[in-house]
């Protein structure tokens, strides 16, 4: 056993059995700043002094007297649940004990490496990838770890000393049938491009009806055998409005108010369940406003179309007439409007008349009539 000193000045070496209070000075060889102990004995602590300073403390253990034997690794299915798995380790070893210089008895932990397979979410591909998970654990008779999301066996290797010497022992368990469930849920609103629709984008899910949302759910199949989207007006889901047993869903919300949607998964035995995520969708109250003037030939590009401003309108029909009752324009989409033309030509300036019938969410009816003034820009 050798040690390198900070410099070449003479050193003294000692050993102790339980504390360094009354150490025994021992012989050694010093060559420059290197000192060498011949045939050091296990079960003792050693320290070195140089220039009246204690430099290092070493406790020597003969590993062959405390060698580890890994015998069997089994799964305690009775104590394993949706969140964790309990492993039972049958092993033979004795404690790796040592004494500090103050006489305190300490034990070195034997560390084992536990490996198994599980799933990890891949954000780039929106899928679960199989991964090999490895974690360090103490050499105890019972080991509790996170439950895996796929069937797997467990491999235990060690200890850290045998691993360092490349002679580590390895044992395997039987295959564990996974029952833990996990999932991911996403909701994306399909945005309409109508510039005259109020609150078509408000930074959250919802706005002007109809609100169309695409729901996508993912889970650790085949462990998960049931997945569903649940709809409720109650944030606690005391009463369900609807349930859709599928992973992906396109849904159009046309009812005023707040709807809560959650994605839920469970295994075949219905012993493990995961409420993945809950989304809140707010559908706005309906409104319909009609302008009274527009300029079809405006060079600025502003106010060239006679359009209504609307929110949460689910049915619409509008008509424009001249003073003699002739119909000039008819439209059924509130996002559209009249460009002030009839038979391809811009109509003369003056007053025209509109009749609009519409229905908003909640069954609110709109019967609007009024005049619209066509103006011309000066040349």
Coordinates of C-alpha atoms in Angstrom, one line a residue:
X1 CA 0.0 0.0 0.0
X2 CA 1.6 3.3 -1.1
X3 CA 1.0 7.0 -0.5
X4 CA 2.5 10.1 -2.0
X5 CA 3.5 12.9 0.4
X6 CA 3.3 16.6 -0.4
X7 CA 7.1 16.8 -0.1
X8 CA 10.1 14.7 0.8
X9 CA 10.4 15.6 4.5
X10 CA 10.4 12.6 6.9
X11 CA 7.0 11.1 7.8
X12 CA 5.6 8.8 10.5
X13 CA 2.9 6.2 10.1
X14 CA 0.4 4.7 12.6
X15 CA -2.4 2.2 12.7
X16 CA -5.3 1.8 15.1
X17 CA -8.0 -0.7 15.7
X18 CA -11.0 1.1 17.2
X19 CA -9.9 4.7 17.6
X20 CA -6.8 6.8 17.0
X21 CA -6.4 7.8 20.7
X22 CA -3.5 5.4 21.3
X23 CA -2.2 4.5 17.8
X24 CA 0.6 2.0 17.1
X25 CA 3.5 3.4 15.1
X26 CA 4.4 1.1 12.3
X27 CA 7.4 0.6 9.9
X28 CA 7.4 1.7 6.3
X29 CA 9.7 2.6 3.5
X30 CA 10.1 6.2 2.3
X31 CA 11.6 7.0 -1.1
X32 CA 11.5 10.7 -1.6
X33 CA 7.8 11.7 -1.3
X34 CA 6.5 8.1 -1.7
X35 CA 5.9 5.8 1.3
X36 CA 5.2 2.1 1.0
X37 CA 3.6 -0.3 3.6
X38 CA 4.5 -3.9 3.2
X39 CA 1.8 -6.5 3.9
X40 CA -0.7 -4.2 5.6
X41 CA -3.3 -6.0 7.7
X42 CA -7.0 -5.7 7.2
X43 CA -9.2 -4.6 10.0
X44 CA -7.1 -1.6 10.9
X45 CA -7.1 2.1 10.3
X46 CA -3.9 3.9 9.1
X47 CA -2.9 7.5 9.1
X48 CA 0.3 9.4 8.2
X49 CA 1.9 12.4 9.9
X50 CA 4.4 14.8 8.4
X51 CA 5.7 18.0 10.0
X52 CA 3.3 17.3 13.0
X53 CA 0.3 17.3 10.7
X54 CA -2.0 14.3 10.1
X55 CA -2.4 14.0 6.3
X56 CA -4.7 11.0 5.5
X57 CA -6.7 8.3 7.2
X58 CA -7.3 4.9 5.6
X59 CA -9.2 1.9 6.8
X60 CA -8.3 -1.4 5.2
X61 CA -11.0 -4.1 4.6
X62 CA -10.3 -7.5 3.2
X63 CA -13.2 -7.9 0.8
X64 CA -12.8 -11.7 0.5
X65 CA -13.9 -11.9 4.1
X66 CA -17.1 -10.0 3.3
X67 CA -17.8 -11.1 -0.3
X68 CA -21.3 -10.6 -1.6
X69 CA -23.4 -13.5 -3.0
X70 CA -26.5 -12.5 -4.9
X71 CA -28.9 -15.6 -4.8
X72 CA -32.4 -14.7 -6.0
X73 CA -34.5 -11.7 -7.0
X74 CA -38.3 -12.1 -6.9
X75 CA -41.3 -9.8 -7.2
X76 CA -43.7 -9.3 -4.3
X77 CA -46.9 -9.0 -6.3
X78 CA -49.0 -8.6 -3.2
X79 CA -47.2 -5.5 -2.1
X80 CA -46.8 -4.0 -5.6
X81 CA -49.4 -1.5 -6.8
X82 CA -50.1 1.2 -9.4
X83 CA -47.3 3.4 -8.3
X84 CA -44.5 1.0 -7.1
X85 CA -43.1 -2.5 -7.4
X86 CA -41.6 -4.3 -4.4
X87 CA -38.6 -6.6 -5.1
X88 CA -37.3 -9.2 -2.6
X89 CA -33.6 -9.9 -2.7
X90 CA -32.1 -13.0 -1.3
X91 CA -28.3 -12.4 -0.8
X92 CA -25.5 -13.3 1.5
X93 CA -23.0 -10.8 2.8
X94 CA -21.5 -9.4 5.9
X95 CA -21.3 -5.7 6.8
X96 CA -18.4 -3.6 5.6
X97 CA -17.6 -1.9 8.9
X98 CA -14.9 0.5 9.9
X99 CA -14.0 2.8 12.8
X100 CA -13.4 6.5 12.5
X101 CA -10.4 8.1 14.3
X102 CA -12.9 9.2 17.0
X103 CA -14.0 5.6 17.6
X104 CA -17.4 5.8 15.8
X105 CA -18.5 2.6 14.1
X106 CA -19.6 3.2 10.5
X107 CA -20.7 0.9 7.7
X108 CA -20.0 1.2 3.9
X109 CA -23.2 0.8 1.8
X110 CA -23.0 -1.9 -0.8
X111 CA -24.5 -0.4 -3.9
X112 CA -26.2 -2.4 -6.6
X113 CA -27.3 -1.4 -10.1
X114 CA -30.9 -2.2 -10.9
X115 CA -32.0 -2.2 -14.6
X116 CA -35.4 -2.6 -16.2
X117 CA -37.5 -1.3 -19.1
X118 CA -40.2 1.3 -19.0
X119 CA -41.7 4.0 -21.3
X120 CA -40.7 7.6 -21.7
X121 CA -42.6 10.3 -23.6
X122 CA -41.0 11.6 -26.8
X123 CA -42.1 15.1 -27.5
X124 CA -40.7 15.1 -31.0
X125 CA -42.7 12.1 -32.2
X126 CA -45.7 12.4 -29.8
X127 CA -45.2 8.8 -28.8
X128 CA -43.9 6.6 -26.0
X129 CA -40.4 5.1 -26.4
X130 CA -39.2 2.0 -24.7
X131 CA -36.1 2.9 -22.6
X132 CA -33.7 1.0 -20.4
X133 CA -33.8 2.6 -16.9
X134 CA -30.9 2.0 -14.5
X135 CA -30.7 3.2 -10.9
X136 CA -28.5 2.7 -8.0
X137 CA -29.8 1.0 -4.9
X138 CA -28.6 -0.2 -1.5
X139 CA -28.2 -3.9 -0.9
X140 CA -31.3 -4.5 1.1
X141 CA -33.6 -7.5 1.4
X142 CA -36.5 -5.3 0.1
X143 CA -36.3 -2.8 -2.8
X144 CA -39.2 -0.5 -3.7
X145 CA -39.1 1.2 -7.1
X146 CA -41.4 3.1 -9.4
X147 CA -43.8 0.9 -11.3
X148 CA -42.9 0.4 -15.0
X149 CA -45.3 1.1 -17.9
X150 CA -44.5 -2.1 -19.8
X151 CA -43.9 -5.7 -19.0
X152 CA -40.3 -6.2 -17.9
X153 CA -37.9 -8.3 -15.9
X154 CA -35.5 -6.8 -13.4
X155 CA -31.7 -7.2 -13.5
X156 CA -29.6 -6.6 -10.4
X157 CA -25.8 -6.2 -10.6
X158 CA -23.1 -5.5 -8.1
X159 CA -21.8 -4.6 -5.8
X160 CA -19.7 -1.5 -6.6
X161 CA -16.5 -3.2 -5.7
X162 CA -17.1 -6.3 -7.8
X163 CA -18.2 -4.0 -10.7
X164 CA -14.9 -2.0 -10.4
X165 CA -13.0 -5.3 -10.6
X166 CA -15.1 -6.4 -13.6
X167 CA -16.3 -9.5 -11.8
X168 CA -19.8 -8.2 -10.8
X169 CA -22.6 -10.7 -10.1
X170 CA -25.9 -10.4 -12.0
X171 CA -29.3 -12.0 -11.2
X172 CA -32.7 -11.6 -13.0
X173 CA -36.2 -11.7 -11.8
X174 CA -39.2 -13.2 -13.6
X175 CA -41.1 -11.0 -15.9
X176 CA -43.3 -8.5 -14.2
X177 CA -46.7 -7.9 -15.8
X178 CA -47.2 -4.1 -15.8
X179 CA -50.4 -2.6 -14.5
X180 CA -49.5 1.0 -14.0
X181 CA -51.0 3.4 -16.5
X182 CA -50.0 6.7 -17.9
X183 CA -51.1 9.1 -20.6
X184 CA -50.7 12.4 -22.4
X185 CA -53.5 14.6 -23.6
X186 CA -53.5 17.5 -26.0
X187 CA -56.3 19.9 -27.2
X188 CA -55.8 22.2 -30.2
X189 CA -58.5 24.7 -31.3
X190 CA -59.1 25.1 -35.0
X191 CA -59.0 28.8 -35.6
X192 CA -61.3 30.4 -38.2
X193 CA -59.9 33.2 -40.3
X194 CA -63.0 35.5 -40.2
X195 CA -61.8 39.0 -39.4
X196 CA -65.3 40.2 -38.4
X197 CA -65.7 37.5 -35.8
X198 CA -65.3 38.8 -32.2
X199 CA -63.0 36.9 -29.8
X200 CA -62.1 34.3 -32.3
X201 CA -58.7 34.0 -30.5
X202 CA -58.5 34.8 -26.8
X203 CA -55.4 33.0 -25.7
X204 CA -57.3 30.0 -24.3
X205 CA -59.6 27.3 -25.4
X206 CA -63.0 28.7 -26.5
X207 CA -64.4 31.9 -27.7
X208 CA -67.0 32.5 -30.3
X209 CA -69.2 29.4 -31.2
X210 CA -69.0 27.1 -32.8
X211 CA -65.7 26.2 -31.1
X212 CA -64.0 23.3 -32.9
X213 CA -61.3 21.5 -30.9
X214 CA -59.2 18.5 -31.8
X215 CA -58.5 16.3 -28.9
X216 CA -55.6 13.7 -29.0
X217 CA -54.8 11.2 -26.2
X218 CA -51.9 8.8 -25.9
X219 CA -51.4 6.0 -23.4
X220 CA -49.2 3.0 -22.6
X221 CA -51.1 0.4 -24.5
X222 CA -51.5 -2.6 -24.3
X223 CA -51.5 -2.1 -20.5
X224 CA -54.2 0.6 -21.0
X225 CA -57.4 -1.1 -22.4
X226 CA -59.8 1.8 -21.7
X227 CA -59.4 5.4 -22.7
X228 CA -62.1 8.0 -22.9
X229 CA -62.9 11.7 -23.2
X230 CA -65.4 12.8 -20.6
X231 CA -67.4 16.0 -20.9
X232 CA -69.1 17.8 -18.0
X233 CA -70.4 21.2 -16.9
X234 CA -69.2 20.3 -13.4
X235 CA -65.5 20.8 -12.7
X236 CA -65.7 17.9 -10.4
X237 CA -67.3 15.7 -13.1
X238 CA -70.2 14.8 -10.7
X239 CA -72.5 14.5 -13.8
X240 CA -71.2 13.6 -17.2
X241 CA -72.7 15.2 -20.3
X242 CA -71.0 12.8 -22.7
X243 CA -68.3 10.1 -22.9
X244 CA -66.3 9.2 -26.0
X245 CA -64.3 6.0 -25.8
X246 CA -61.6 6.8 -28.2
X247 CA -58.1 8.3 -28.4
X248 CA -58.7 11.1 -30.9
X249 CA -61.8 13.3 -31.2
X250 CA -62.9 16.3 -33.1
X251 CA -65.7 18.2 -31.3
X252 CA -67.7 21.3 -32.0
X253 CA -68.9 23.3 -29.0
X254 CA -72.1 25.3 -29.8
X255 CA -73.5 25.8 -26.3
X256 CA -72.9 28.9 -24.3
X257 CA -71.0 28.5 -21.1
X258 CA -68.1 26.4 -19.7
X259 CA -67.5 22.8 -20.5
X260 CA -64.8 20.7 -18.8
X261 CA -63.2 17.9 -20.8
X262 CA -60.8 15.3 -19.3
X263 CA -58.9 12.3 -20.7
X264 CA -58.9 9.2 -18.5
X265 CA -57.2 5.9 -18.9
X266 CA -57.3 2.6 -17.0
X267 CA -56.1 -1.0 -17.2
X268 CA -58.0 -4.2 -18.0
X269 CA -58.7 -5.0 -14.3
X270 CA -59.7 -1.4 -13.6
X271 CA -57.3 -1.4 -10.7
X272 CA -55.1 1.5 -12.0
X273 CA -56.6 4.7 -13.4
X274 CA -55.0 8.0 -14.5
X275 CA -56.9 11.2 -15.0
X276 CA -54.4 12.6 -17.5
X277 CA -55.5 16.2 -17.9
X278 CA -58.6 18.4 -17.7
X279 CA -59.3 21.1 -20.3
X280 CA -61.6 24.1 -19.8
X281 CA -63.5 25.4 -22.8
X282 CA -65.5 28.7 -22.5
X283 CA -68.0 29.5 -25.2
X284 CA -69.0 33.1 -25.4
X285 CA -72.5 34.6 -25.3
X286 CA -73.8 35.4 -28.7
X287 CA -73.9 38.9 -30.2
X288 CA -74.6 40.4 -33.6
X289 CA -73.9 44.0 -34.6
X290 CA -74.6 45.7 -38.0
X291 CA -72.7 48.7 -39.4
X292 CA -74.7 51.5 -41.1
X293 CA -72.2 52.8 -43.6
X294 CA -69.4 51.5 -45.9
X295 CA -67.3 52.7 -48.8
X296 CA -67.0 50.1 -51.6
X297 CA -64.4 52.0 -53.6
X298 CA -62.2 53.1 -50.8
X299 CA -58.6 53.2 -52.0
X300 CA -57.3 52.7 -48.4
X301 CA -58.8 49.2 -48.4
X302 CA -60.7 50.0 -45.2
X303 CA -64.5 49.6 -44.8
X304 CA -64.9 48.3 -48.3
X305 CA -67.2 45.4 -47.3
X306 CA -70.5 45.5 -45.6
X307 CA -70.0 42.9 -42.8
X308 CA -71.7 42.2 -39.5
X309 CA -69.6 41.9 -36.3
X310 CA -70.7 38.6 -34.6
X311 CA -69.9 36.2 -31.9
X312 CA -71.3 32.7 -31.3
X313 CA -73.8 32.7 -34.2
X314 CA -74.7 29.3 -35.4
X315 CA -77.4 30.1 -38.0
X316 CA -77.4 33.2 -40.3
X317 CA -79.2 34.6 -43.3
X318 CA -78.9 38.1 -44.6
X319 CA -80.3 40.1 -47.6
X320 CA -79.7 43.6 -49.0
X321 CA -82.4 45.5 -51.0
X322 CA -82.6 48.8 -52.8
X323 CA -85.3 51.3 -52.3
X324 CA -87.6 49.6 -54.8
X325 CA -87.4 46.2 -52.9
X326 CA -85.1 44.5 -55.4
X327 CA -82.7 42.0 -53.7
X328 CA -79.1 42.9 -54.4
X329 CA -77.2 40.5 -52.2
X330 CA -77.9 37.3 -50.2
X331 CA -75.5 35.5 -47.9
X332 CA -75.7 32.8 -45.2
X333 CA -72.2 32.9 -43.7
X334 CA -71.7 35.8 -41.2
X335 CA -68.0 35.8 -42.0
X336 CA -68.8 37.0 -45.5
X337 CA -70.4 40.3 -46.7
X338 CA -71.5 42.6 -49.5
X339 CA -68.9 44.4 -51.6
X340 CA -71.4 47.0 -52.8
X341 CA -71.7 45.6 -56.3
X342 CA -74.7 44.5 -58.3
X343 CA -74.3 42.7 -61.6
X344 CA -70.6 43.4 -61.3
X345 CA -70.9 47.2 -60.8
X346 CA -70.6 49.3 -57.7
X347 CA -74.1 50.6 -56.8
X348 CA -74.8 54.3 -56.6
X349 CA -74.4 56.2 -53.4
X350 CA -77.4 56.3 -51.1
X351 CA -79.4 54.3 -48.6
X352 CA -80.0 50.6 -49.0
X353 CA -81.8 48.2 -46.7
X354 CA -80.9 44.9 -44.9
X355 CA -82.9 42.1 -43.3
X356 CA -81.0 39.7 -41.2
X357 CA -82.2 36.6 -39.4
X358 CA -79.8 34.7 -37.1
X359 CA -79.6 32.4 -34.2
X360 CA -77.0 32.4 -31.5
X361 CA -75.9 29.8 -28.9
X362 CA -78.6 29.1 -26.3
X363 CA -81.3 29.6 -29.0
X364 CA -81.2 33.4 -28.9
X365 CA -83.0 34.8 -32.0
X366 CA -82.0 37.9 -34.0
X367 CA -84.3 39.6 -36.4
X368 CA -82.6 42.8 -37.6
X369 CA -83.7 45.4 -40.1
X370 CA -82.2 48.7 -41.0
X371 CA -80.5 50.9 -43.6
X372 CA -77.0 50.8 -44.9
X373 CA -75.5 53.9 -46.5
X374 CA -73.2 53.5 -49.4
X375 CA -70.6 56.3 -49.7
X376 CA -68.1 57.0 -52.4
X377 CA -64.6 58.5 -52.0
X378 CA -63.8 61.8 -53.7
X379 CA -61.6 61.6 -56.8

